[in-house]
mmCIF file of C-alpha atoms in Angstrom:
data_model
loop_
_atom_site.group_PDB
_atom_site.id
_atom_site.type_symbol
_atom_site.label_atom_id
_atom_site.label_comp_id
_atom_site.label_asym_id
_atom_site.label_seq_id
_atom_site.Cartn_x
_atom_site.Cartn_y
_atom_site.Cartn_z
ATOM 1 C CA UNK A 203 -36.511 -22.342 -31.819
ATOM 2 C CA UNK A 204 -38.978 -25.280 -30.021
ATOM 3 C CA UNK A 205 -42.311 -24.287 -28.980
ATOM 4 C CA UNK A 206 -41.099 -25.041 -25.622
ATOM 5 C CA UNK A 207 -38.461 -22.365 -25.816
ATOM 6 C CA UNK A 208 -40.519 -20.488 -27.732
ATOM 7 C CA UNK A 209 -43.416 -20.769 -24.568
ATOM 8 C CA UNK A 210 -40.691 -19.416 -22.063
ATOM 9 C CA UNK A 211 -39.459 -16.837 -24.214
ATOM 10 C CA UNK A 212 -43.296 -15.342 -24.178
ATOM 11 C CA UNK A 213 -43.589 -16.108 -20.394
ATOM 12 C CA UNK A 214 -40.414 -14.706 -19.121
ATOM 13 C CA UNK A 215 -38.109 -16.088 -16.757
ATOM 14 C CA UNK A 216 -38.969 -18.825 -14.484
ATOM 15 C CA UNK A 217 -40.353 -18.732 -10.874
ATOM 16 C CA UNK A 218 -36.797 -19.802 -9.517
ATOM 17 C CA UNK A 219 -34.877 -17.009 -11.597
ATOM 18 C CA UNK A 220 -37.593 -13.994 -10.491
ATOM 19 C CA UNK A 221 -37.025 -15.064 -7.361
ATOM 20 C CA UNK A 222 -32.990 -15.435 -7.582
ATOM 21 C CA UNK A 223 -32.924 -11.577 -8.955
ATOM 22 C CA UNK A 224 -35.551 -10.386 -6.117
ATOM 23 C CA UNK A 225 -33.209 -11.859 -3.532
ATOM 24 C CA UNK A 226 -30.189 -10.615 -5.050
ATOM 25 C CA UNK A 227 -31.666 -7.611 -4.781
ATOM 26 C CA UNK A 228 -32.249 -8.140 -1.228
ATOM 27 C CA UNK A 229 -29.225 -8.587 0.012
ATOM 28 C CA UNK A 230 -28.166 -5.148 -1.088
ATOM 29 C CA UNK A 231 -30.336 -3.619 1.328
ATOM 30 C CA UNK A 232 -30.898 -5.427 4.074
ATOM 31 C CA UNK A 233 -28.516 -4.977 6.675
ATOM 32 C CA UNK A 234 -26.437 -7.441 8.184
ATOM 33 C CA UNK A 235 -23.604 -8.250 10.954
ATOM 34 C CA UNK A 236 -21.018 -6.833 11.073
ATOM 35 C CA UNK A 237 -22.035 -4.383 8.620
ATOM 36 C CA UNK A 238 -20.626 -4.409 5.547
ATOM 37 C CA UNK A 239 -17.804 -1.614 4.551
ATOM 38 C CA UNK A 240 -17.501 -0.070 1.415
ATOM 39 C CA UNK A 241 -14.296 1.148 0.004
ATOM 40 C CA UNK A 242 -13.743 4.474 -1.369
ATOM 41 C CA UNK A 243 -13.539 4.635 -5.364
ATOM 42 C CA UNK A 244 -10.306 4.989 -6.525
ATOM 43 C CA UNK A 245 -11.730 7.974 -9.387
ATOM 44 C CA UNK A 246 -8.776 10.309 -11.549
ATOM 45 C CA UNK A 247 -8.623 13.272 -9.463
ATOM 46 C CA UNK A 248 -8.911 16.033 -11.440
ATOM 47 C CA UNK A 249 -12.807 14.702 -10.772
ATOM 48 C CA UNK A 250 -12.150 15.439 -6.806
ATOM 49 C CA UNK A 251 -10.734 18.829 -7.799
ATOM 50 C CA UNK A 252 -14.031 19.802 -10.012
ATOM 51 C CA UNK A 253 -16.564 18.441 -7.331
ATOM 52 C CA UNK A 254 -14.864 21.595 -5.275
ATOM 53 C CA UNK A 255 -15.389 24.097 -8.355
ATOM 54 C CA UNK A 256 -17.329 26.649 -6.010
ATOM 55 C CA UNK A 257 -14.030 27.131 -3.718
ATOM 56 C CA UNK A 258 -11.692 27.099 -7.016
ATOM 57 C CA UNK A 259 -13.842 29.494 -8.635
ATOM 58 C CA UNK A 260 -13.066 32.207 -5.505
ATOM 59 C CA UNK A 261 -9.224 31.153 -5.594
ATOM 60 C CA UNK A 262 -9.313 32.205 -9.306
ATOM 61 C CA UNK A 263 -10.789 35.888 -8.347
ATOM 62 C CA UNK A 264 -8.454 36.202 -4.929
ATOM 63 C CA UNK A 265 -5.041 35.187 -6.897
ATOM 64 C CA UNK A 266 -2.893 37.993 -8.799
ATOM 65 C CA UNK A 267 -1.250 35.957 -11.247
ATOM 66 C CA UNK A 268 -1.703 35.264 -15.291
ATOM 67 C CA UNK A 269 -3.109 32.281 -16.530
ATOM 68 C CA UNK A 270 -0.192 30.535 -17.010
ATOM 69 C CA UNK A 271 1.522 31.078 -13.804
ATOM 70 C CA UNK A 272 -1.872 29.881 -12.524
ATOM 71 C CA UNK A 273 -1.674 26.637 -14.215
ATOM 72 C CA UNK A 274 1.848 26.353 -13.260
ATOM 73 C CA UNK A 275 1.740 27.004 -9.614
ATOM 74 C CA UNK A 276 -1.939 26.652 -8.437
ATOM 75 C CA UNK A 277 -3.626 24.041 -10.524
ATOM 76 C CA UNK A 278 -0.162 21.753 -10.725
ATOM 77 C CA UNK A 279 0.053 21.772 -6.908
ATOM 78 C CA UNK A 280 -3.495 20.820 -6.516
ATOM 79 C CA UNK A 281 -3.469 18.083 -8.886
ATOM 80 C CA UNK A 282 -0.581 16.667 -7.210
ATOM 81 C CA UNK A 283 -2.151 17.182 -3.834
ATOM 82 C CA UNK A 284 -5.599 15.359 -5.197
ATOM 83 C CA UNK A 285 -3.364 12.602 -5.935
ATOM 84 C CA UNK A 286 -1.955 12.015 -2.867
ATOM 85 C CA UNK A 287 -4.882 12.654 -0.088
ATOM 86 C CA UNK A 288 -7.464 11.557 -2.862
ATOM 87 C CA UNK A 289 -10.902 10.739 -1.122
ATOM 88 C CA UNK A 290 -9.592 10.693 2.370
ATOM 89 C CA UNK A 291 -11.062 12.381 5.315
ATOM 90 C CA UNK A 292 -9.781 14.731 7.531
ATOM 91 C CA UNK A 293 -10.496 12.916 10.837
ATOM 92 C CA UNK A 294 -11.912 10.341 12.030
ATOM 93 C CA UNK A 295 -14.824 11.465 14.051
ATOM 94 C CA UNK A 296 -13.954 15.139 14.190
ATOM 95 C CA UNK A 297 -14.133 18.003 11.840
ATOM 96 C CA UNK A 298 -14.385 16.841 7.872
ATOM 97 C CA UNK A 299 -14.677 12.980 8.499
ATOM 98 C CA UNK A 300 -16.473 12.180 5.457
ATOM 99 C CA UNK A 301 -15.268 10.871 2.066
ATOM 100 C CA UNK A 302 -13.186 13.910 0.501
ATOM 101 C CA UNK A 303 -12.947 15.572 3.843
ATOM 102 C CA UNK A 304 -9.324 16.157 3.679
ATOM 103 C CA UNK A 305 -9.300 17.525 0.058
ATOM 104 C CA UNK A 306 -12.415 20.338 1.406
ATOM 105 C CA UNK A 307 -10.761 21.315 4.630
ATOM 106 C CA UNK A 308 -6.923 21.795 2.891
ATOM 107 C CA UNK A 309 -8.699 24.515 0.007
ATOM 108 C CA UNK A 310 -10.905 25.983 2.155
ATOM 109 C CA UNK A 311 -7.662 26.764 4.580
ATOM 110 C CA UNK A 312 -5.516 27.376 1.383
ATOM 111 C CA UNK A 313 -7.899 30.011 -0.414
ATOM 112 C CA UNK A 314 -9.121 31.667 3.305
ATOM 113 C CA UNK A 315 -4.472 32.246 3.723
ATOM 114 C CA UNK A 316 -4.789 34.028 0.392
ATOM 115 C CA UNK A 317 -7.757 35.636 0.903
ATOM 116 C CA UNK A 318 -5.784 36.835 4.455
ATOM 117 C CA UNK A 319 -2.440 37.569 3.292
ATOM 118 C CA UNK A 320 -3.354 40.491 0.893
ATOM 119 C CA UNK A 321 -3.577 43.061 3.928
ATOM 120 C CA UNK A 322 -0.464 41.672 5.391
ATOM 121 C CA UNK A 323 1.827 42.159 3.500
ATOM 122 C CA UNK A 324 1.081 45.893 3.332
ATOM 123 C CA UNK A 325 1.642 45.969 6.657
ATOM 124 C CA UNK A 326 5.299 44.241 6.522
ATOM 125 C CA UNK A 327 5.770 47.887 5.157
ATOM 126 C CA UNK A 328 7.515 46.979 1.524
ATOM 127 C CA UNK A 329 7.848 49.543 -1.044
ATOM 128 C CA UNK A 330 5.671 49.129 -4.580
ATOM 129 C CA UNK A 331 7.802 47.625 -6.015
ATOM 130 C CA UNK A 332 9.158 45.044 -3.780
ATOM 131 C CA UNK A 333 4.974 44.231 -3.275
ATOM 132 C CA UNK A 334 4.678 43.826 -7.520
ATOM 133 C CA UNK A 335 7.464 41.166 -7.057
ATOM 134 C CA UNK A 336 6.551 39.699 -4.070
ATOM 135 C CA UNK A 337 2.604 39.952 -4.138
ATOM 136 C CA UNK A 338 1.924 37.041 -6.296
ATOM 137 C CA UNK A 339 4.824 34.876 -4.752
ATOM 138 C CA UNK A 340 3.426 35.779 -0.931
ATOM 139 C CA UNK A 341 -0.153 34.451 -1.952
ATOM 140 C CA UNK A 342 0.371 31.282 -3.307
ATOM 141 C CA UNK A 343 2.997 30.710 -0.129
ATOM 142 C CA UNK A 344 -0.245 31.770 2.160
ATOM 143 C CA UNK A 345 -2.280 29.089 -0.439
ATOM 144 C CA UNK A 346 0.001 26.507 -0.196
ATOM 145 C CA UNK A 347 0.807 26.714 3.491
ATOM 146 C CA UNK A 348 -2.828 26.600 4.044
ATOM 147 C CA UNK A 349 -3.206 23.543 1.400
ATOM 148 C CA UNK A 350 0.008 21.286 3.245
ATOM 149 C CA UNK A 351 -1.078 22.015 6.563
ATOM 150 C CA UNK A 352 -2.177 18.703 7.560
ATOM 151 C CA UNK A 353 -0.468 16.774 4.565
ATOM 152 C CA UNK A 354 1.399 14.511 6.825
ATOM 153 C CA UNK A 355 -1.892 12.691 8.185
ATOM 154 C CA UNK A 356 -1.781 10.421 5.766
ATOM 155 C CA UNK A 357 0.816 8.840 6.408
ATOM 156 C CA UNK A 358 0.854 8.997 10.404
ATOM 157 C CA UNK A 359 -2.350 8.677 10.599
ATOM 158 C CA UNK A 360 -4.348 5.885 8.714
ATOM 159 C CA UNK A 361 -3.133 2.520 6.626
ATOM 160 C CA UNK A 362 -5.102 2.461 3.541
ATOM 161 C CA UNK A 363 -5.081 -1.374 1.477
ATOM 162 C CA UNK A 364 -7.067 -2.868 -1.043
ATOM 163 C CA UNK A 365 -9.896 -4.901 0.225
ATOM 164 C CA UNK A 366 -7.868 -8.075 0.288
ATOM 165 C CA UNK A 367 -5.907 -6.569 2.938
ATOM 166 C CA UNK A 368 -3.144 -7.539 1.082
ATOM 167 C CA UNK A 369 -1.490 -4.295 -0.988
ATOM 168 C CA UNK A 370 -0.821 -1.468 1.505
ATOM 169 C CA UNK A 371 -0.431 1.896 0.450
ATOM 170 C CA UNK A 372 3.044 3.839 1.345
ATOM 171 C CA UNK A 373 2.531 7.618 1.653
ATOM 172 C CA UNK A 374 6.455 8.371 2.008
ATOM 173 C CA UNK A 375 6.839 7.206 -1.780
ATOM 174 C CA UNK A 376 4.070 7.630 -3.890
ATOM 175 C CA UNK A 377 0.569 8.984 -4.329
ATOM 176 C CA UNK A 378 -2.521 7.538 -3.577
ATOM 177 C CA UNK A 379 -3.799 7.230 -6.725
ATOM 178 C CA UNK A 380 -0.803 6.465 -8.431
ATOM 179 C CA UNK A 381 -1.039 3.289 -6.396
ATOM 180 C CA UNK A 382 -4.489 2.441 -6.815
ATOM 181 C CA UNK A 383 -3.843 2.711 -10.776
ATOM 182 C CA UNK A 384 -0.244 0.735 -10.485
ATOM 183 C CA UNK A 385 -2.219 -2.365 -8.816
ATOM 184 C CA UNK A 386 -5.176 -2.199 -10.504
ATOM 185 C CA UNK A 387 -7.230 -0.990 -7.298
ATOM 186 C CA UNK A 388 -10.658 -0.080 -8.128
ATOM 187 C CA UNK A 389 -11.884 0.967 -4.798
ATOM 188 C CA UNK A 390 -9.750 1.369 -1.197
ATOM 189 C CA UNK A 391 -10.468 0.844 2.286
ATOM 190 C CA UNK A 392 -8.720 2.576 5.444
ATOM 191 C CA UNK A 393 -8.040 1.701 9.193
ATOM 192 C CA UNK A 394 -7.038 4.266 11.723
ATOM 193 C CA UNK A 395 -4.441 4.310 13.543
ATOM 194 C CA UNK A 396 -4.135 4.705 17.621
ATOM 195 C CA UNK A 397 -2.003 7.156 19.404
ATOM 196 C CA UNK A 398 -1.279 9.535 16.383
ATOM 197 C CA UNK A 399 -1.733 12.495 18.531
ATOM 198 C CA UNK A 400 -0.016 15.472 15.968
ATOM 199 C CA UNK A 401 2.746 12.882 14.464
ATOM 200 C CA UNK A 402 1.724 14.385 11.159
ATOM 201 C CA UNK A 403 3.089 17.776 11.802
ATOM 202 C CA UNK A 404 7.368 16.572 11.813
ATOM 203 C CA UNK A 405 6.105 15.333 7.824
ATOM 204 C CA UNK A 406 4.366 17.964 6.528
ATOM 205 C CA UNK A 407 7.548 19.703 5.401
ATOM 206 C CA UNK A 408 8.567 16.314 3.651
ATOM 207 C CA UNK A 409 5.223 15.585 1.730
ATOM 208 C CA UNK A 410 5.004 19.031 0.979
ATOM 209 C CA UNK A 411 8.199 19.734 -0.742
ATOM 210 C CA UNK A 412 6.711 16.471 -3.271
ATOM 211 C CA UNK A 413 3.256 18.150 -4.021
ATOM 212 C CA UNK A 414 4.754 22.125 -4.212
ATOM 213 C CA UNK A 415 7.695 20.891 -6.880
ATOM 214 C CA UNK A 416 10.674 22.098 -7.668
ATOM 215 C CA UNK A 417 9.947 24.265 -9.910
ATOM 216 C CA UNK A 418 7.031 26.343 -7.838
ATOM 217 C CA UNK A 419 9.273 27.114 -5.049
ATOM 218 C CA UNK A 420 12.163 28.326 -7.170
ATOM 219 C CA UNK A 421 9.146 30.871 -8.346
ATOM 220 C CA UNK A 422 8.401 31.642 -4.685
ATOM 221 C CA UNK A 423 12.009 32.120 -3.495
ATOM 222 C CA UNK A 424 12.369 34.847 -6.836
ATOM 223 C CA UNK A 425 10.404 36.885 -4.313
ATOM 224 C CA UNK A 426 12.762 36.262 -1.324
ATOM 225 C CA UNK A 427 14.366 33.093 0.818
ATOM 226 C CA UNK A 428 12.285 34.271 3.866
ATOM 227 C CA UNK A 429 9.079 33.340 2.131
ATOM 228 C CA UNK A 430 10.596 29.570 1.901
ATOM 229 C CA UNK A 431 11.653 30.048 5.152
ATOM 230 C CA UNK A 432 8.280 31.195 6.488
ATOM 231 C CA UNK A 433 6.668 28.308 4.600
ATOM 232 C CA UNK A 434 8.558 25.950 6.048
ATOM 233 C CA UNK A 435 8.074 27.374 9.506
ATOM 234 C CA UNK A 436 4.137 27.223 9.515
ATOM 235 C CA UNK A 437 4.305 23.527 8.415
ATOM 236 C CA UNK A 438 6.317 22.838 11.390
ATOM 237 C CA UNK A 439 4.251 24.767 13.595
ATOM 238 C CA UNK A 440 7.396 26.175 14.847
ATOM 239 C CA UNK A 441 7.269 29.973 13.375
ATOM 240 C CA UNK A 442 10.089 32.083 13.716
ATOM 241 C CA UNK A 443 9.408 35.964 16.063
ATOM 242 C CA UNK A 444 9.245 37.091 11.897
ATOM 243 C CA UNK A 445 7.222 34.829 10.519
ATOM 244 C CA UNK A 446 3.500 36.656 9.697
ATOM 245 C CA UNK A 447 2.584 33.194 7.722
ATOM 246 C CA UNK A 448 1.932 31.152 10.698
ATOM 247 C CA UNK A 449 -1.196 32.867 12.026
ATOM 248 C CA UNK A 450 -2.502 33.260 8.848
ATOM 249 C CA UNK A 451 -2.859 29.354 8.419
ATOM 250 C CA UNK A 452 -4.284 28.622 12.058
ATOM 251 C CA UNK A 453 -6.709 31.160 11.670
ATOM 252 C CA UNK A 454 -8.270 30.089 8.587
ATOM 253 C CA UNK A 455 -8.031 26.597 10.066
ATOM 254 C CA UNK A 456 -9.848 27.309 12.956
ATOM 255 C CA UNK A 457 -12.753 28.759 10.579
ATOM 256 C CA UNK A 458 -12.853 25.722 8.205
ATOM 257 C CA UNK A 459 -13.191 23.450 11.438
ATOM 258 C CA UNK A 460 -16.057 25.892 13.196
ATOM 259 C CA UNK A 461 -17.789 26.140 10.209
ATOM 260 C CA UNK A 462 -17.968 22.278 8.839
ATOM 261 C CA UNK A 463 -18.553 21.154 13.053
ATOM 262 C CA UNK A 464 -21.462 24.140 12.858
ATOM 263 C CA UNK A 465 -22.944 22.867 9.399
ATOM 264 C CA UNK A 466 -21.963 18.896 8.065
ATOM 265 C CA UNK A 467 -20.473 17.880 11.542
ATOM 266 C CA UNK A 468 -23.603 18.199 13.302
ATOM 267 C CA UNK A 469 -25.745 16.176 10.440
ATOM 268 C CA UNK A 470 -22.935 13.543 10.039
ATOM 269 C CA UNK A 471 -22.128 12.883 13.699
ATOM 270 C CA UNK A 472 -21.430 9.752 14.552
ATOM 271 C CA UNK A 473 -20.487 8.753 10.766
ATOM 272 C CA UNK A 474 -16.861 7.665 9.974
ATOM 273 C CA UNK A 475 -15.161 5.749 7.378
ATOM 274 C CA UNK A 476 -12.285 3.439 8.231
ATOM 275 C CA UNK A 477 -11.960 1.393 11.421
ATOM 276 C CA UNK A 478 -9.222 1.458 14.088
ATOM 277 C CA UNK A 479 -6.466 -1.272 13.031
ATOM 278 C CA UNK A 480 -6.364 -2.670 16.676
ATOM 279 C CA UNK A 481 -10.587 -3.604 15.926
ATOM 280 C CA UNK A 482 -9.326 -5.069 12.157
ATOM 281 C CA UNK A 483 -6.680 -6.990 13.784
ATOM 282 C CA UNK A 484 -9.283 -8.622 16.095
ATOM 283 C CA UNK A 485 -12.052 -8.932 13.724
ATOM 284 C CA UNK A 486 -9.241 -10.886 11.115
ATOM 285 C CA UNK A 487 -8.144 -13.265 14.294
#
């Protein structure tokens, strides 16, 4: 090494560099316009399904099944549904906006319908045995029910892309992460659309029938068709005079809404991720 090198190797970097890496630094944090939007990271899911271990952990005590049929028909369906909604918030300005809103608001309705359905179904006035068969069966239709609820906003709702613009995510056909992995998308970004109103309700029964899987609701129509029946109802919103499934699932969505408007909603107002496509469109032109 020359004692010149050997001088700026005991000196450190130059003026010019320190000041490159100090201003580097600087544009991090000071903020500019139009501010600059992040994407959402495009992590493996079963990481979104641990950051909600405290709601898992009550679903584990409130559900009557073995271990395996809880692998099978509790933890399958929420991987699945992880996949799909991913990091992607409830609303836009409402109830659950933030990053992972949807995924929060769809367990907390899920495991509340659980929690719920044990007293009903005593009072549909079945006979010991016919509750032993259908017990376990009813509560993970009340979980799942609650869980699909608002499924369909995805894909009526918001167009999520990579930050190119360029790949756009289909809902109908594949999950969200699934996508992200298939084109190599490390983070995501998301516009709202305008006008959705409740679109999402005529595809919850579509979406749903692709996270629940074949196999689950063959083990939920062992304990009778009307429990399909009734599950399919409450994702339309259009229950049947019968159908005791229906309430169950507004009702604990009314309490997930109060209480995350009461608590987060109040702290995060005015905080929303994604921009309405009509302002992207004009931004781009």
């Amino acid at each position: 090494m020359s004692l010149l090198n050997r001088l700026k190797a005991w000196w450190g970097p130059s003026e010019s560099a320190v000041q490159k890496v100090d201003l580097d630094k600087a544009d991090l944090e000071v903020p500019r316009y139009p501010p600059f939007m992040k994407g959402l990271p495009a992590v493996a899911p079963q990481r979104l399904i641990d950051s909600q271990n405290e709601l898992l952990v009550q679903l584990d005590r409130v559900v009557t099944v073995n271990a395996g049929l809880y692998e099978k028909h509790y933890k399958a369906v929420l991987h699945r549904f992880a996949s799909y909604c991913h990091l992607l918030p409830a609303s836009q300005g409402h109830h659950h906006r933030g990053a992972g809103g949807l995924l929060r608001h769809s367990i907390e309705v899920g495991l509340w319908a659980a929690q719920a359905s044990d007293k009903l179904l005593l009072d549909l006035g079945k006979t010991p045995a016919q509750r032993r068969q259908i017990e376990p069966r009813w509560q993970a239709t009340a979980f799942i029910a609650g869980l699909c609820h608002d499924i369909g906003k995805p894909a009526t709702d918001i167009v999520v892309t990579s930050a190119d613009r360029i790949k756009v995510w289909k809902p109908l056909s594949q999950n969200l992460s699934d996508w992200a992995a298939e084109n190599k998308i490390s983070s995501y970004f998301l516009d709202w659309k305008q006008g959705r109103a409740k679109q999402h309700i005529a595809l919850s029964t579509l979406l749903a029938e692709r996270i629940v899987g074949v196999e689950t609701l063959a083990w939920i129509e062992e304990g009778g068709t009307e429990l399909i029946v009734w599950l399919m109802e409450a994702l339309n919103a259009n229950p049947g005079a019968r159908n005791p499934l229906y309430d169950l699932v507004v009702k604990a969505d009314q309490a997930s809404v109060d209480r995350d408007m009461k608590t987060l909603g109040v702290a995060m107002a005015g905080y929303e991720i994604g921009v309405p496509v009509e302002r992207h469109l004009t931004d781009i032109m």
